[in-house]
Amino acid sequence: MTRQKYVFRIIFITWVFMWLLFFVRGIMKVEGRDYKNLFGKTLEEKEAYVTGCEFFDFVNFCKKEILKDSTYSVRANYDQTMDYFRFAYYIYPVKRDLGNPDYIVCYKTKFAKTGYTKVAALAADKYILKRK
């Protein structure tokens, strides 16, 4: 075996070993911690962990307050973020209507519109407006 092949093999084996070391370390630190935190929890607790407790509590609050055969629109301090789409997923039977919805869901924002009254509030900046 020539010296170049020997050096190449040593470098290649070292590179593969380091790659595996960093790969396994990442799995153990990040994903391992998540699996440990999720193990033994109910489905609702897992959803709260993944989406964030504050947002999950607000979605559950909206599920209780908004009728299933009505429409809603979201006003929030963000636009087209993951929470926007998660909200649509979790509140599914209720349909989104951007024009003239039955309910306006306000999340982390102050919003008022004529023809709507506040019917329920979780906090000062998290509430639901209903069409009169």
Coordinates of N, CA and C in Angstrom, one line a residue:
M1 N 0.8 -1.2 0.0 CA 0.0 0.0 0.0 C 0.9 1.2 0.0
T2 N 0.5 2.2 -0.8 CA 1.4 3.4 -0.9 C 1.0 4.3 0.2
R3 N 1.9 5.2 0.4 CA 1.8 6.2 1.5 C 0.5 7.1 1.3
Q4 N 0.2 7.5 0.1 CA -0.9 8.3 -0.2 C -2.2 7.6 0.2
K5 N -2.4 6.3 -0.2 CA -3.6 5.6 0.1 C -3.7 5.4 1.7
Y6 N -2.6 5.2 2.3 CA -2.7 5.1 3.8 C -3.1 6.4 4.4
V7 N -2.6 7.5 4.0 CA -3.0 8.8 4.6 C -4.4 9.1 4.2
F8 N -4.9 8.8 3.0 CA -6.2 9.0 2.6 C -7.2 8.2 3.5
R9 N -6.9 6.9 3.8 CA -7.7 6.1 4.6 C -7.8 6.6 6.0
I10 N -6.7 7.1 6.6 CA -6.7 7.6 7.9 C -7.6 8.9 8.0
I11 N -7.4 9.8 7.0 CA -8.3 11.0 6.9 C -9.7 10.6 6.8
F12 N -10.0 9.7 5.9 CA -11.4 9.3 5.6 C -12.0 8.7 6.9
I13 N -11.3 7.8 7.6 CA -11.9 7.2 8.8 C -12.1 8.2 9.9
T14 N -11.1 9.1 10.0 CA -11.3 10.2 11.0 C -12.5 11.1 10.7
W15 N -12.7 11.4 9.4 CA -13.8 12.2 9.0 C -15.1 11.5 9.3
V16 N -15.2 10.2 8.9 CA -16.5 9.5 9.2 C -16.7 9.4 10.7
F17 N -15.7 9.2 11.5 CA -15.8 9.1 12.9 C -16.4 10.4 13.5
M18 N -15.8 11.5 13.1 CA -16.2 12.8 13.5 C -17.6 13.1 13.1
W19 N -18.0 12.8 11.9 CA -19.3 13.0 11.4 C -20.3 12.2 12.2
L20 N -20.1 11.0 12.5 CA -20.9 10.2 13.4 C -21.0 10.7 14.8
L21 N -19.9 11.2 15.3 CA -19.9 11.8 16.6 C -20.8 13.0 16.7
F22 N -20.7 13.9 15.8 CA -21.6 15.1 15.8 C -23.0 14.7 15.5
F23 N -23.3 13.8 14.7 CA -24.6 13.3 14.4 C -25.3 12.7 15.6
V24 N -24.6 11.8 16.3 CA -25.2 11.2 17.5 C -25.3 12.2 18.6
R25 N -24.4 13.1 18.7 CA -24.4 14.1 19.8 C -25.7 15.0 19.6
G26 N -26.0 15.4 18.3 CA -27.1 16.2 18.0 C -28.4 15.5 18.4
I27 N -28.5 14.2 18.0 CA -29.7 13.5 18.3 C -29.9 13.3 19.8
M28 N -28.8 13.1 20.6 CA -28.9 12.9 22.0 C -29.3 14.2 22.7
K29 N -28.7 15.3 22.3 CA -29.0 16.6 23.0 C -30.3 17.2 22.6
V30 N -30.7 17.2 21.4 CA -31.9 17.9 21.0 C -33.1 17.0 20.9
E31 N -33.1 16.0 20.0 CA -34.2 15.1 19.9 C -34.4 14.3 21.1
G32 N -33.3 13.9 21.7 CA -33.4 13.1 23.0 C -34.1 13.8 24.1
R33 N -33.8 15.1 24.2 CA -34.5 15.9 25.2 C -36.0 16.0 24.9
D34 N -36.3 16.2 23.6 CA -37.7 16.3 23.2 C -38.5 15.0 23.5
Y35 N -37.9 13.9 23.2 CA -38.5 12.6 23.4 C -38.7 12.4 24.9
K36 N -37.7 12.8 25.7 CA -37.8 12.6 27.2 C -39.0 13.5 27.7
N37 N -39.1 14.7 27.2 CA -40.1 15.6 27.7 C -41.5 15.2 27.2
L38 N -41.6 14.5 26.1 CA -42.9 14.0 25.6 C -43.3 12.6 26.1
F39 N -42.4 11.9 26.6 CA -42.7 10.5 27.0 C -43.7 10.5 28.2
G40 N -44.8 9.7 28.1 CA -45.7 9.6 29.2 C -46.7 10.7 29.3
K41 N -46.8 11.6 28.4 CA -47.8 12.7 28.4 C -49.0 12.3 27.6
T42 N -50.1 13.0 27.9 CA -51.3 12.8 27.1 C -51.1 13.5 25.7
L43 N -52.0 13.2 24.8 CA -52.0 13.8 23.5 C -52.1 15.3 23.6
E44 N -53.0 15.8 24.5 CA -53.2 17.2 24.7 C -51.9 17.9 25.2
E45 N -51.3 17.2 26.2 CA -50.0 17.8 26.7 C -48.9 17.8 25.7
K46 N -48.9 16.8 24.8 CA -47.9 16.8 23.7 C -48.2 17.9 22.7
E47 N -49.4 18.2 22.4 CA -49.8 19.3 21.5 C -49.4 20.6 22.1
A48 N -49.6 20.8 23.4 CA -49.3 22.0 24.1 C -47.8 22.2 24.1
Y49 N -47.0 21.1 24.2 CA -45.5 21.2 24.2 C -45.0 21.6 22.9
V50 N -45.6 21.1 21.8 CA -45.1 21.3 20.5 C -45.5 22.7 20.0
T51 N -46.8 23.1 20.2 CA -47.2 24.4 19.7 C -46.9 25.6 20.7
G52 N -46.7 25.3 21.9 CA -46.5 26.3 22.9 C -47.7 26.5 23.8
C53 N -47.5 26.5 25.0 CA -48.7 26.4 26.0 C -49.6 27.6 25.8
E54 N -49.0 28.8 25.6 CA -49.8 30.0 25.5 C -50.7 30.0 24.3
F55 N -50.2 29.6 23.1 CA -51.0 29.5 21.9 C -52.0 28.4 22.0
F56 N -51.6 27.2 22.6 CA -52.5 26.1 22.7 C -53.7 26.4 23.6
D57 N -53.4 27.1 24.7 CA -54.5 27.6 25.5 C -55.5 28.5 24.8
F58 N -54.9 29.4 24.0 CA -55.8 30.3 23.2 C -56.6 29.5 22.2
V59 N -56.1 28.6 21.5 CA -56.8 27.8 20.6 C -58.0 27.0 21.2
N60 N -57.7 26.4 22.4 CA -58.7 25.7 23.1 C -59.8 26.7 23.6
F61 N -59.4 27.9 24.0 CA -60.4 28.9 24.4 C -61.3 29.2 23.2
C62 N -60.7 29.4 22.0 CA -61.5 29.7 20.8 C -62.4 28.5 20.4
K63 N -62.0 27.3 20.5 CA -62.8 26.2 20.2 C -64.1 26.1 21.1
K64 N -63.9 26.5 22.3 CA -65.1 26.5 23.2 C -66.0 27.7 22.9
E65 N -65.5 28.8 22.5 CA -66.3 30.0 22.3 C -67.0 30.1 20.9
I66 N -66.3 29.6 19.9 CA -66.8 29.8 18.5 C -67.7 28.6 18.1
L67 N -68.9 28.9 17.6 CA -69.8 27.8 17.1 C -69.2 27.1 15.9
K68 N -69.4 25.8 15.8 CA -68.8 25.0 14.7 C -69.3 25.4 13.3
D69 N -70.6 25.9 13.2 CA -71.1 26.2 11.8 C -70.9 27.7 11.5
S70 N -70.0 28.4 12.1 CA -69.8 29.8 11.8 C -68.5 30.0 11.1
T71 N -68.2 31.3 10.8 CA -67.0 31.6 10.1 C -66.1 32.5 11.0
Y72 N -64.8 32.6 10.7 CA -63.9 33.4 11.5 C -62.9 34.1 10.7
S73 N -62.3 35.1 11.2 CA -61.1 35.7 10.6 C -60.1 36.0 11.8
V74 N -58.9 36.0 11.5 CA -57.8 36.2 12.5 C -57.2 37.6 12.3
R75 N -57.1 38.3 13.4 CA -56.3 39.5 13.4 C -55.2 39.3 14.5
A76 N -53.9 39.4 14.0 CA -52.8 39.1 15.0 C -51.7 40.0 14.6
N77 N -50.6 40.0 15.5 CA -49.5 40.8 15.3 C -48.5 40.1 14.3
Y78 N -48.9 39.1 13.6 CA -48.1 38.4 12.6 C -49.0 38.1 11.4
D79 N -48.4 37.8 10.3 CA -49.1 37.5 9.1 C -48.5 36.3 8.4
Q80 N -49.2 35.3 8.2 CA -48.7 34.1 7.4 C -47.6 33.4 8.1
T81 N -47.6 33.3 9.4 CA -46.6 32.5 10.1 C -47.2 31.2 10.4
M82 N -46.4 30.3 11.0 CA -46.8 29.0 11.3 C -48.0 29.0 12.2
D83 N -48.1 29.9 13.2 CA -49.2 29.9 14.1 C -50.5 30.2 13.4
Y84 N -50.5 31.0 12.4 CA -51.6 31.3 11.6 C -52.2 30.0 11.0
F85 N -51.4 29.2 10.4 CA -51.8 27.9 9.8 C -52.2 26.9 10.9
R86 N -51.5 26.9 12.0 CA -51.8 26.0 13.0 C -53.2 26.3 13.6
F87 N -53.5 27.5 13.7 CA -54.8 27.9 14.2 C -55.9 27.4 13.3
A88 N -55.7 27.5 12.0 CA -56.7 27.0 11.1 C -56.8 25.5 11.2
Y89 N -55.7 24.8 11.5 CA -55.8 23.3 11.6 C -56.5 22.9 12.9
Y90 N -56.2 23.5 14.0 CA -56.8 23.1 15.2 C -58.3 23.5 15.4
I91 N -58.7 24.5 14.7 CA -60.1 25.0 14.8 C -60.9 24.5 13.6
Y92 N -60.5 23.5 13.0 CA -60.9 23.1 11.6 C -62.4 23.2 11.3
P93 N -63.3 22.6 12.1 CA -64.7 22.6 11.6 C -65.2 24.1 11.3
V94 N -64.6 25.0 11.9 CA -65.0 26.4 11.7 C -64.2 26.9 10.4
K95 N -65.0 27.6 9.5 CA -64.3 28.0 8.3 C -63.9 29.4 8.3
R96 N -62.8 29.7 7.7 CA -62.2 31.0 7.6 C -62.9 31.9 6.6
D97 N -63.2 33.1 6.9 CA -63.9 34.0 5.9 C -63.2 35.4 6.1
L98 N -62.5 35.9 5.1 CA -61.8 37.1 5.3 C -62.7 38.3 5.0
G99 N -63.9 38.1 4.4 CA -64.8 39.2 4.0 C -65.6 39.7 5.2
N100 N -66.6 38.9 5.6 CA -67.5 39.3 6.6 C -67.8 38.1 7.6
P101 N -66.8 37.8 8.4 CA -66.9 36.6 9.3 C -67.9 36.8 10.5
D102 N -68.3 35.7 11.0 CA -69.2 35.8 12.2 C -68.4 36.2 13.4
Y103 N -67.1 35.7 13.5 CA -66.2 36.0 14.6 C -64.9 36.5 14.1
I104 N -64.3 37.5 14.8 CA -63.0 37.9 14.6 C -62.1 37.5 15.8
V105 N -61.1 36.7 15.6 CA -60.2 36.2 16.6 C -59.0 37.2 16.7
C106 N -58.8 37.8 17.8 CA -57.7 38.7 18.0 C -56.7 38.1 18.9
Y107 N -55.5 38.0 18.4 CA -54.4 37.3 19.1 C -53.2 38.2 19.2
K108 N -52.9 38.6 20.4 CA -51.7 39.5 20.7 C -51.8 40.8 19.9
T109 N -53.0 41.4 19.8 CA -53.2 42.7 19.1 C -54.4 43.3 19.7
K110 N -54.5 44.6 19.5 CA -55.7 45.4 19.9 C -56.4 45.7 18.5
F111 N -57.7 45.3 18.4 CA -58.4 45.5 17.2 C -59.9 45.8 17.5
A112 N -60.5 46.7 16.8 CA -61.9 46.9 16.9 C -62.5 47.2 15.5
K113 N -63.7 46.7 15.4 CA -64.4 46.9 14.1 C -65.9 47.2 14.4
T114 N -66.4 48.1 13.6 CA -67.8 48.5 13.8 C -68.7 47.3 13.4
G115 N -69.7 47.1 14.2 CA -70.6 45.9 13.9 C -70.2 44.7 14.7
Y116 N -69.2 44.8 15.5 CA -68.7 43.6 16.3 C -68.5 44.0 17.7
T117 N -68.8 43.1 18.6 CA -68.7 43.3 20.0 C -67.8 42.2 20.6
K118 N -67.1 42.5 21.7 CA -66.2 41.5 22.3 C -67.1 40.6 23.1
V119 N -67.0 39.3 22.9 CA -67.9 38.3 23.5 C -67.1 37.5 24.5
A120 N -65.8 37.3 24.3 CA -65.0 36.5 25.3 C -63.6 37.0 25.2
A121 N -62.9 36.9 26.3 CA -61.5 37.4 26.4 C -60.7 36.4 27.3
L122 N -59.6 36.0 26.8 CA -58.6 35.2 27.6 C -57.6 36.2 28.3
A123 N -57.3 37.3 27.7 CA -56.4 38.3 28.2 C -56.7 39.6 27.5
A124 N -56.1 40.7 27.9 CA -56.3 42.0 27.3 C -56.1 42.0 25.8
D125 N -55.1 41.2 25.4 CA -54.7 41.2 23.9 C -55.1 39.9 23.2
K126 N -55.9 39.1 23.9 CA -56.4 37.8 23.3 C -57.9 37.7 23.5
Y127 N -58.7 37.9 22.5 CA -60.1 38.0 22.7 C -60.8 37.6 21.4
I128 N -62.1 37.5 21.5 CA -63.0 37.2 20.3 C -64.1 38.2 20.2
L129 N -64.2 38.7 18.9 CA -65.3 39.7 18.6 C -66.3 38.9 17.8
K130 N -67.6 39.2 18.1 CA -68.7 38.6 17.4 C -69.5 39.6 16.7
R131 N -70.0 39.3 15.5 CA -70.9 40.2 14.7 C -72.2 40.3 15.4
K132 N -72.7 41.6 15.4 CA -74.0 41.9 16.1 C -75.1 41.3 15.3

